[in-house]
Amino acid sequence: MKELTAPAGMPAALADRILDRLAIMKLAGRELSHTREANLAAIDKLLAGQPFYTLGIRSVIREVEAGRLDRQGVLDMVAGFTKCSTDLSFEKGPNYISPRACLEGLWEGAKLMRRVRDRKGRVIFGAGHAGTMIEAYNRLAAYFRAYGCETPTAGGGVEVQKDWFVDFVGVVACVTDTCGIHHTHMTEAMAAFLDHLETPPDLAICDHGFGGESINRGVPCIVPMDTNDPGFAVAKNLGEPFVLVPMNDNRPNFVMAELADIYISMIEAA
């Protein structure tokens, strides 16, 4: 059943239209990309301190090392944003992301984007999940530039791991090995990007390790969180100031490109 109540300040007709699109694009709802098994395994790997799941977020790493997190607590944090089940005995089956929760995250992000757009700020983009996000990010970058914003690049060619380099597709930072683009949760690429910028950005629109390092640096950022990204849920619960958008992040660039159109319609309405 569609969740009909629009977030405060958002036109109801726009909310209804976007909820329909989120379902069609499979960005929210049931039977999305990750299974319950994968989500619980991600929590276990976070608790083991694996960087792929802590996303390099220093405040999260400290909580893990201090032993202040447990499986139920982290699941409760993830469920607080996605509205998935908090029952640890539910071990198999499809995952769930509340369309309403996704909509609310998108709306919060759109309002922040509108403020940055209106003051002609500097916006950067980084895709650890390059097979999903690059086209959407480049479309958003073109929108910001049309309003006089800067979308700078920096650090291209920096080696962040043996034979892995900071690279750009359009203005979107990513990691390549010169033969292909990697799916990565590493923070080093965003660190190199930020270190080489002459002026700090006003906003980062990014994911995975690019989001993790933005959080570490205190850069305002908008970050999608899938159900197998518990590090972001923990960071948000620790009070890190970023916009978290509960969303399936495993859709092709061709499909996810529409996310930019959704954001732009929201920015215009904000």
PDB file of C-alpha atoms in Angstrom:
ATOM      1  CA  MET A   1       0.000   0.000   0.000  1.00  0.00           C
ATOM      2  CA  LYS A   2       1.261   3.477  -0.862  1.00  0.00           C
ATOM      3  CA  GLU A   3       2.320   5.621   2.078  1.00  0.00           C
ATOM      4  CA  LEU A   4       0.332   8.759   1.319  1.00  0.00           C
ATOM      5  CA  THR A   5       1.388  11.407   3.816  1.00  0.00           C
ATOM      6  CA  ALA A   6       3.827  13.880   2.296  1.00  0.00           C
ATOM      7  CA  PRO A   7       6.763  15.209   4.361  1.00  0.00           C
ATOM      8  CA  ALA A   8       6.160  18.639   5.859  1.00  0.00           C
ATOM      9  CA  GLY A   9       6.330  21.338   3.208  1.00  0.00           C
ATOM     10  CA  MET A  10       6.322  18.954   0.248  1.00  0.00           C
ATOM     11  CA  PRO A  11       3.393  19.185  -2.198  1.00  0.00           C
ATOM     12  CA  ALA A  12       1.195  16.104  -1.843  1.00  0.00           C
ATOM     13  CA  ALA A  13       0.894  15.572  -5.593  1.00  0.00           C
ATOM     14  CA  LEU A  14       4.685  15.585  -5.959  1.00  0.00           C
ATOM     15  CA  ALA A  15       5.055  13.151  -3.062  1.00  0.00           C
ATOM     16  CA  ASP A  16       2.544  10.754  -4.601  1.00  0.00           C
ATOM     17  CA  ARG A  17       4.263  10.886  -7.987  1.00  0.00           C
ATOM     18  CA  ILE A  18       7.696  10.236  -6.491  1.00  0.00           C
ATOM     19  CA  LEU A  19       6.448   7.368  -4.336  1.00  0.00           C
ATOM     20  CA  ASP A  20       5.166   5.742  -7.527  1.00  0.00           C
ATOM     21  CA  ARG A  21       8.530   6.224  -9.225  1.00  0.00           C
ATOM     22  CA  LEU A  22      10.481   4.840  -6.235  1.00  0.00           C
ATOM     23  CA  ALA A  23       8.481   1.620  -6.518  1.00  0.00           C
ATOM     24  CA  ILE A  24       8.855   1.386 -10.300  1.00  0.00           C
ATOM     25  CA  MET A  25      12.603   2.061 -10.113  1.00  0.00           C
ATOM     26  CA  LYS A  26      12.906  -0.439  -7.217  1.00  0.00           C
ATOM     27  CA  LEU A  27      14.628   2.109  -5.006  1.00  0.00           C
ATOM     28  CA  ALA A  28      12.326   1.343  -2.088  1.00  0.00           C
ATOM     29  CA  GLY A  29       9.774  -1.248  -1.071  1.00  0.00           C
ATOM     30  CA  ARG A  30      10.209  -5.023  -0.871  1.00  0.00           C
ATOM     31  CA  GLU A  31      12.302  -7.572  -2.743  1.00  0.00           C
ATOM     32  CA  LEU A  32      15.128  -5.176  -3.482  1.00  0.00           C
ATOM     33  CA  SER A  33      18.755  -6.017  -4.251  1.00  0.00           C
ATOM     34  CA  HIS A  34      20.048  -7.292  -0.904  1.00  0.00           C
ATOM     35  CA  THR A  35      18.706 -10.220   1.070  1.00  0.00           C
ATOM     36  CA  ARG A  36      18.162 -10.390   4.795  1.00  0.00           C
ATOM     37  CA  GLU A  37      21.129 -12.755   5.001  1.00  0.00           C
ATOM     38  CA  ALA A  38      23.375 -10.158   3.360  1.00  0.00           C
ATOM     39  CA  ASN A  39      22.137  -7.427   5.687  1.00  0.00           C
ATOM     40  CA  LEU A  40      22.853  -9.438   8.846  1.00  0.00           C
ATOM     41  CA  ALA A  41      26.247 -10.485   7.472  1.00  0.00           C
ATOM     42  CA  ALA A  42      27.066  -6.812   6.877  1.00  0.00           C
ATOM     43  CA  ILE A  43      26.326  -6.053  10.529  1.00  0.00           C
ATOM     44  CA  ASP A  44      28.576  -8.909  11.650  1.00  0.00           C
ATOM     45  CA  LYS A  45      31.400  -7.622   9.450  1.00  0.00           C
ATOM     46  CA  LEU A  46      30.923  -4.104  10.792  1.00  0.00           C
ATOM     47  CA  LEU A  47      31.219  -5.470  14.334  1.00  0.00           C
ATOM     48  CA  ALA A  48      34.425  -7.229  13.261  1.00  0.00           C
ATOM     49  CA  GLY A  49      35.799  -3.841  12.213  1.00  0.00           C
ATOM     50  CA  GLN A  50      36.040  -4.540   8.485  1.00  0.00           C
ATOM     51  CA  PRO A  51      36.680  -1.211   6.692  1.00  0.00           C
ATOM     52  CA  PHE A  52      34.316  -2.149   3.858  1.00  0.00           C
ATOM     53  CA  TYR A  53      31.474  -1.929   6.394  1.00  0.00           C
ATOM     54  CA  THR A  54      32.703   0.785   8.779  1.00  0.00           C
ATOM     55  CA  LEU A  55      33.171   2.873   5.598  1.00  0.00           C
ATOM     56  CA  GLY A  56      36.243   4.330   7.247  1.00  0.00           C
ATOM     57  CA  ILE A  57      34.101   6.558   9.478  1.00  0.00           C
ATOM     58  CA  ARG A  58      36.290   7.319  12.476  1.00  0.00           C
ATOM     59  CA  SER A  59      33.468   7.720  14.998  1.00  0.00           C
ATOM     60  CA  VAL A  60      32.065   4.332  13.951  1.00  0.00           C
ATOM     61  CA  ILE A  61      35.478   2.681  14.198  1.00  0.00           C
ATOM     62  CA  ARG A  62      35.865   4.035  17.737  1.00  0.00           C
ATOM     63  CA  GLU A  63      32.507   2.559  18.749  1.00  0.00           C
ATOM     64  CA  VAL A  64      33.484  -0.829  17.324  1.00  0.00           C
ATOM     65  CA  GLU A  65      36.897  -0.831  18.979  1.00  0.00           C
ATOM     66  CA  ALA A  66      35.374   0.172  22.321  1.00  0.00           C
ATOM     67  CA  GLY A  67      32.910  -2.728  22.137  1.00  0.00           C
ATOM     68  CA  ARG A  68      29.920  -0.432  22.482  1.00  0.00           C
ATOM     69  CA  LEU A  69      27.981  -2.000  19.598  1.00  0.00           C
ATOM     70  CA  ASP A  70      26.169  -5.315  19.303  1.00  0.00           C
ATOM     71  CA  ARG A  71      24.199  -7.095  16.615  1.00  0.00           C
ATOM     72  CA  GLN A  72      20.754  -6.176  17.909  1.00  0.00           C
ATOM     73  CA  GLY A  73      21.703  -2.579  18.524  1.00  0.00           C
ATOM     74  CA  VAL A  74      23.103  -2.067  15.023  1.00  0.00           C
ATOM     75  CA  LEU A  75      20.094  -3.779  13.439  1.00  0.00           C
ATOM     76  CA  ASP A  76      17.841  -1.453  15.425  1.00  0.00           C
ATOM     77  CA  MET A  77      19.780   1.516  14.047  1.00  0.00           C
ATOM     78  CA  VAL A  78      19.457   0.287  10.448  1.00  0.00           C
ATOM     79  CA  ALA A  79      15.756  -0.404  10.976  1.00  0.00           C
ATOM     80  CA  GLY A  80      15.279   3.057  12.440  1.00  0.00           C
ATOM     81  CA  PHE A  81      16.010   4.477   8.988  1.00  0.00           C
ATOM     82  CA  THR A  82      14.860   1.735   6.602  1.00  0.00           C
ATOM     83  CA  LYS A  83      11.964   0.362   8.723  1.00  0.00           C
ATOM     84  CA  CYS A  84      13.146  -3.192   8.037  1.00  0.00           C
ATOM     85  CA  SER A  85      12.437  -5.833  10.677  1.00  0.00           C
ATOM     86  CA  THR A  86      14.316  -5.644  13.987  1.00  0.00           C
ATOM     87  CA  ASP A  87      13.735  -9.350  14.669  1.00  0.00           C
ATOM     88  CA  LEU A  88      17.079 -11.194  14.642  1.00  0.00           C
ATOM     89  CA  SER A  89      15.257 -14.504  14.198  1.00  0.00           C
ATOM     90  CA  PHE A  90      14.182 -13.299  10.749  1.00  0.00           C
ATOM     91  CA  GLU A  91      17.303 -14.492   8.968  1.00  0.00           C
ATOM     92  CA  LYS A  92      16.256 -15.167   5.371  1.00  0.00           C
ATOM     93  CA  GLY A  93      14.198 -13.514   2.712  1.00  0.00           C
ATOM     94  CA  PRO A  94      13.893 -10.128   1.010  1.00  0.00           C
ATOM     95  CA  ASN A  95      14.952  -6.860   2.524  1.00  0.00           C
ATOM     96  CA  TYR A  96      12.746  -3.803   2.923  1.00  0.00           C
ATOM     97  CA  ILE A  97      13.164  -0.045   2.681  1.00  0.00           C
ATOM     98  CA  SER A  98      10.172   2.085   3.542  1.00  0.00           C
ATOM     99  CA  PRO A  99       9.159   4.249   0.559  1.00  0.00           C
ATOM    100  CA  ARG A 100       8.097   6.949   3.001  1.00  0.00           C
ATOM    101  CA  ALA A 101      11.514   6.855   4.708  1.00  0.00           C
ATOM    102  CA  CYS A 102      13.230   7.090   1.328  1.00  0.00           C
ATOM    103  CA  LEU A 103      11.005  10.010   0.360  1.00  0.00           C
ATOM    104  CA  GLU A 104      11.769  11.843   3.606  1.00  0.00           C
ATOM    105  CA  GLY A 105      15.521  11.401   3.093  1.00  0.00           C
ATOM    106  CA  LEU A 106      15.307  12.646  -0.478  1.00  0.00           C
ATOM    107  CA  TRP A 107      13.300  15.679   0.662  1.00  0.00           C
ATOM    108  CA  GLU A 108      15.825  16.540   3.368  1.00  0.00           C
ATOM    109  CA  GLY A 109      18.587  16.271   0.769  1.00  0.00           C
ATOM    110  CA  ALA A 110      16.664  18.416  -1.711  1.00  0.00           C
ATOM    111  CA  LYS A 111      16.186  21.176   0.838  1.00  0.00           C
ATOM    112  CA  LEU A 112      19.920  21.222   1.546  1.00  0.00           C
ATOM    113  CA  MET A 113      20.680  21.269  -2.182  1.00  0.00           C
ATOM    114  CA  ARG A 114      18.292  24.186  -2.651  1.00  0.00           C
ATOM    115  CA  ARG A 115      20.104  26.229   0.012  1.00  0.00           C
ATOM    116  CA  VAL A 116      23.490  25.518  -1.570  1.00  0.00           C
ATOM    117  CA  ARG A 117      22.136  26.219  -5.063  1.00  0.00           C
ATOM    118  CA  ASP A 118      20.646  29.543  -4.049  1.00  0.00           C
ATOM    119  CA  ARG A 119      23.937  30.794  -2.639  1.00  0.00           C
ATOM    120  CA  LYS A 120      25.858  29.504  -5.676  1.00  0.00           C
ATOM    121  CA  GLY A 121      27.942  27.139  -3.606  1.00  0.00           C
ATOM    122  CA  ARG A 122      30.649  24.641  -4.511  1.00  0.00           C
ATOM    123  CA  VAL A 123      29.342  21.092  -4.936  1.00  0.00           C
ATOM    124  CA  ILE A 124      31.444  17.963  -5.385  1.00  0.00           C
ATOM    125  CA  PHE A 125      30.468  14.425  -6.320  1.00  0.00           C
ATOM    126  CA  GLY A 126      31.995  11.030  -5.548  1.00  0.00           C
ATOM    127  CA  ALA A 127      30.827   7.559  -6.539  1.00  0.00           C
ATOM    128  CA  GLY A 128      32.118   4.467  -4.806  1.00  0.00           C
ATOM    129  CA  HIS A 129      29.115   2.738  -6.353  1.00  0.00           C
ATOM    130  CA  ALA A 130      30.041   3.891  -9.830  1.00  0.00           C
ATOM    131  CA  GLY A 131      27.904   1.324 -11.649  1.00  0.00           C
ATOM    132  CA  THR A 132      24.836   2.983 -10.190  1.00  0.00           C
ATOM    133  CA  MET A 133      25.413   6.638  -9.391  1.00  0.00           C
ATOM    134  CA  ILE A 134      27.611   8.337 -12.009  1.00  0.00           C
ATOM    135  CA  GLU A 135      24.913   9.399 -14.465  1.00  0.00           C
ATOM    136  CA  ALA A 136      22.611  10.733 -11.736  1.00  0.00           C
ATOM    137  CA  TYR A 137      25.455  12.703 -10.174  1.00  0.00           C
ATOM    138  CA  ASN A 138      26.547  14.231 -13.495  1.00  0.00           C
ATOM    139  CA  ARG A 139      22.962  15.289 -14.227  1.00  0.00           C
ATOM    140  CA  LEU A 140      22.763  16.965 -10.833  1.00  0.00           C
ATOM    141  CA  ALA A 141      26.114  18.656 -11.457  1.00  0.00           C
ATOM    142  CA  ALA A 142      24.812  20.128 -14.722  1.00  0.00           C
ATOM    143  CA  TYR A 143      21.762  21.437 -12.862  1.00  0.00           C
ATOM    144  CA  PHE A 144      23.922  23.150 -10.229  1.00  0.00           C
ATOM    145  CA  ARG A 145      26.175  24.710 -12.880  1.00  0.00           C
ATOM    146  CA  ALA A 146      23.114  26.120 -14.649  1.00  0.00           C
ATOM    147  CA  TYR A 147      22.467  28.119 -11.457  1.00  0.00           C
ATOM    148  CA  GLY A 148      26.030  29.420 -11.259  1.00  0.00           C
ATOM    149  CA  CYS A 149      27.425  26.859  -8.834  1.00  0.00           C
ATOM    150  CA  GLU A 150      30.913  25.398  -9.146  1.00  0.00           C
ATOM    151  CA  THR A 151      31.398  21.626  -9.485  1.00  0.00           C
ATOM    152  CA  PRO A 152      35.179  21.327  -9.173  1.00  0.00           C
ATOM    153  CA  THR A 153      37.413  18.323  -9.660  1.00  0.00           C
ATOM    154  CA  ALA A 154      40.790  17.749  -8.022  1.00  0.00           C
ATOM    155  CA  GLY A 155      43.244  14.963  -7.305  1.00  0.00           C
ATOM    156  CA  GLY A 156      42.761  13.108 -10.578  1.00  0.00           C
ATOM    157  CA  GLY A 157      45.559  10.611 -11.150  1.00  0.00           C
ATOM    158  CA  VAL A 158      46.504  10.254  -7.490  1.00  0.00           C
ATOM    159  CA  GLU A 159      47.317   6.608  -6.722  1.00  0.00           C
ATOM    160  CA  VAL A 160      45.287   5.516  -3.689  1.00  0.00           C
ATOM    161  CA  GLN A 161      46.216   1.841  -3.785  1.00  0.00           C
ATOM    162  CA  LYS A 162      48.632  -0.038  -6.028  1.00  0.00           C
ATOM    163  CA  ASP A 163      47.407   0.550  -9.594  1.00  0.00           C
ATOM    164  CA  TRP A 164      44.178   2.167  -8.334  1.00  0.00           C
ATOM    165  CA  PHE A 165      43.761   5.863  -9.033  1.00  0.00           C
ATOM    166  CA  VAL A 166      41.436   8.771  -8.342  1.00  0.00           C
ATOM    167  CA  ASP A 167      39.689   9.417 -11.628  1.00  0.00           C
ATOM    168  CA  PHE A 168      36.696  11.360 -12.912  1.00  0.00           C
ATOM    169  CA  VAL A 169      33.788  10.590 -15.201  1.00  0.00           C
ATOM    170  CA  GLY A 170      32.517  14.047 -15.996  1.00  0.00           C
ATOM    171  CA  VAL A 171      32.881  15.755 -12.617  1.00  0.00           C
ATOM    172  CA  VAL A 172      32.205  12.625 -10.554  1.00  0.00           C
ATOM    173  CA  ALA A 173      35.179  11.241  -8.637  1.00  0.00           C
ATOM    174  CA  CYS A 174      35.649   7.477  -8.756  1.00  0.00           C
ATOM    175  CA  VAL A 175      38.426   4.893  -8.535  1.00  0.00           C
ATOM    176  CA  THR A 176      39.831   3.214 -11.637  1.00  0.00           C
ATOM    177  CA  ASP A 177      42.657   0.856 -12.498  1.00  0.00           C
ATOM    178  CA  THR A 178      42.888   2.448 -16.007  1.00  0.00           C
ATOM    179  CA  CYS A 179      40.949  -0.528 -17.384  1.00  0.00           C
ATOM    180  CA  GLY A 180      37.715  -0.174 -15.439  1.00  0.00           C
ATOM    181  CA  ILE A 181      35.932   1.600 -12.617  1.00  0.00           C
ATOM    182  CA  HIS A 182      35.850  -0.073  -9.224  1.00  0.00           C
ATOM    183  CA  HIS A 183      33.082  -0.537  -6.703  1.00  0.00           C
ATOM    184  CA  THR A 184      34.871   0.581  -3.565  1.00  0.00           C
ATOM    185  CA  HIS A 185      34.153   1.649   0.004  1.00  0.00           C
ATOM    186  CA  MET A 186      37.647   3.114   0.532  1.00  0.00           C
ATOM    187  CA  THR A 187      37.990   6.630   1.948  1.00  0.00           C
ATOM    188  CA  GLU A 188      41.371   7.377   0.403  1.00  0.00           C
ATOM    189  CA  ALA A 189      39.970   8.603  -2.915  1.00  0.00           C
ATOM    190  CA  MET A 190      37.788  11.241  -1.278  1.00  0.00           C
ATOM    191  CA  ALA A 191      40.688  12.197   0.993  1.00  0.00           C
ATOM    192  CA  ALA A 192      42.859  12.843  -2.068  1.00  0.00           C
ATOM    193  CA  PHE A 193      40.043  14.788  -3.758  1.00  0.00           C
ATOM    194  CA  LEU A 194      39.509  17.024  -0.725  1.00  0.00           C
ATOM    195  CA  ASP A 195      43.237  17.459  -0.088  1.00  0.00           C
ATOM    196  CA  HIS A 196      43.753  18.785  -3.618  1.00  0.00           C
ATOM    197  CA  LEU A 197      40.820  21.215  -3.649  1.00  0.00           C
ATOM    198  CA  GLU A 198      41.896  24.838  -3.306  1.00  0.00           C
ATOM    199  CA  THR A 199      38.664  25.764  -1.477  1.00  0.00           C
ATOM    200  CA  PRO A 200      36.565  23.424   0.680  1.00  0.00           C
ATOM    201  CA  PRO A 201      33.209  22.418  -0.837  1.00  0.00           C
ATOM    202  CA  ASP A 202      29.865  23.561   0.511  1.00  0.00           C
ATOM    203  CA  LEU A 203      28.306  20.183  -0.230  1.00  0.00           C
ATOM    204  CA  ALA A 204      29.341  16.671  -1.217  1.00  0.00           C
ATOM    205  CA  ILE A 205      26.835  14.420  -2.954  1.00  0.00           C
ATOM    206  CA  CYS A 206      28.415  11.024  -2.709  1.00  0.00           C
ATOM    207  CA  ASP A 207      28.235   7.458  -1.467  1.00  0.00           C
ATOM    208  CA  HIS A 208      30.142   4.731   0.370  1.00  0.00           C
ATOM    209  CA  GLY A 209      33.754   5.648   1.195  1.00  0.00           C
ATOM    210  CA  PHE A 210      33.362   9.049  -0.448  1.00  0.00           C
ATOM    211  CA  GLY A 211      30.598   9.673   2.070  1.00  0.00           C
ATOM    212  CA  GLY A 212      32.644   8.171   4.883  1.00  0.00           C
ATOM    213  CA  GLU A 213      35.536  10.590   4.366  1.00  0.00           C
ATOM    214  CA  SER A 214      33.180  13.536   3.909  1.00  0.00           C
ATOM    215  CA  ILE A 215      31.740  12.707   7.333  1.00  0.00           C
ATOM    216  CA  ASN A 216      35.248  12.463   8.796  1.00  0.00           C
ATOM    217  CA  ARG A 217      36.111  15.909   7.446  1.00  0.00           C
ATOM    218  CA  GLY A 218      32.856  17.554   8.510  1.00  0.00           C
ATOM    219  CA  VAL A 219      31.880  18.287   4.910  1.00  0.00           C
ATOM    220  CA  PRO A 220      28.090  18.637   4.566  1.00  0.00           C
ATOM    221  CA  CYS A 221      27.027  15.621   2.545  1.00  0.00           C
ATOM    222  CA  ILE A 222      24.068  13.695   1.211  1.00  0.00           C
ATOM    223  CA  VAL A 223      24.582   9.928   1.259  1.00  0.00           C
ATOM    224  CA  PRO A 224      22.375   7.009   0.153  1.00  0.00           C
ATOM    225  CA  MET A 225      22.221   4.083   2.592  1.00  0.00           C
ATOM    226  CA  ASP A 226      21.168   0.615   1.509  1.00  0.00           C
ATOM    227  CA  THR A 227      20.222  -2.049   4.043  1.00  0.00           C
ATOM    228  CA  ASN A 228      23.730  -3.548   3.888  1.00  0.00           C
ATOM    229  CA  ASP A 229      25.451  -0.243   4.759  1.00  0.00           C
ATOM    230  CA  PRO A 230      25.129  -0.280   8.567  1.00  0.00           C
ATOM    231  CA  GLY A 231      28.073   2.069   9.033  1.00  0.00           C
ATOM    232  CA  PHE A 232      26.005   5.049   7.932  1.00  0.00           C
ATOM    233  CA  ALA A 233      23.178   4.158  10.320  1.00  0.00           C
ATOM    234  CA  VAL A 234      25.629   3.952  13.212  1.00  0.00           C
ATOM    235  CA  ALA A 235      27.252   7.265  12.215  1.00  0.00           C
ATOM    236  CA  LYS A 236      23.906   9.016  12.067  1.00  0.00           C
ATOM    237  CA  ASN A 237      22.953   7.632  15.476  1.00  0.00           C
ATOM    238  CA  LEU A 238      26.227   8.957  16.835  1.00  0.00           C
ATOM    239  CA  GLY A 239      25.132  12.426  15.792  1.00  0.00           C
ATOM    240  CA  GLU A 240      27.236  12.883  12.670  1.00  0.00           C
ATOM    241  CA  PRO A 241      25.656  15.786  10.732  1.00  0.00           C
ATOM    242  CA  PHE A 242      24.874  14.447   7.267  1.00  0.00           C
ATOM    243  CA  VAL A 243      21.765  13.668   5.245  1.00  0.00           C
ATOM    244  CA  LEU A 244      21.053   9.944   5.087  1.00  0.00           C
ATOM    245  CA  VAL A 245      18.765   8.671   2.324  1.00  0.00           C
ATOM    246  CA  PRO A 246      17.523   5.070   2.836  1.00  0.00           C
ATOM    247  CA  MET A 247      17.572   3.690  -0.700  1.00  0.00           C
ATOM    248  CA  ASN A 248      18.402   0.635  -2.783  1.00  0.00           C
ATOM    249  CA  ASP A 249      21.747   1.581  -4.325  1.00  0.00           C
ATOM    250  CA  ASN A 250      21.981  -1.367  -6.716  1.00  0.00           C
ATOM    251  CA  ARG A 251      20.224  -0.203  -9.859  1.00  0.00           C
ATOM    252  CA  PRO A 252      21.880   0.388 -13.250  1.00  0.00           C
ATOM    253  CA  ASN A 253      23.078   3.874 -14.146  1.00  0.00           C
ATOM    254  CA  PHE A 254      20.423   3.938 -16.879  1.00  0.00           C
ATOM    255  CA  VAL A 255      17.693   3.478 -14.248  1.00  0.00           C
ATOM    256  CA  MET A 256      19.281   5.533 -11.486  1.00  0.00           C
ATOM    257  CA  ALA A 257      19.711   8.519 -13.802  1.00  0.00           C
ATOM    258  CA  GLU A 258      16.095   9.378 -13.004  1.00  0.00           C
ATOM    259  CA  LEU A 259      17.132  10.007  -9.405  1.00  0.00           C
ATOM    260  CA  ALA A 260      18.552  13.322 -10.613  1.00  0.00           C
ATOM    261  CA  ASP A 261      15.193  14.245 -12.127  1.00  0.00           C
ATOM    262  CA  ILE A 262      13.463  13.333  -8.856  1.00  0.00           C
ATOM    263  CA  TYR A 263      15.867  15.472  -6.872  1.00  0.00           C
ATOM    264  CA  ILE A 264      15.516  18.409  -9.256  1.00  0.00           C
ATOM    265  CA  SER A 265      11.717  18.327  -9.010  1.00  0.00           C
ATOM    266  CA  MET A 266      12.085  18.372  -5.225  1.00  0.00           C
ATOM    267  CA  ILE A 267      14.682  21.162  -5.244  1.00  0.00           C
ATOM    268  CA  GLU A 268      12.348  23.300  -7.327  1.00  0.00           C
ATOM    269  CA  ALA A 269       9.561  22.657  -4.811  1.00  0.00           C
ATOM    270  CA  ALA A 270      11.669  23.163  -1.688  1.00  0.00           C
TER     271      ALA A 270
END
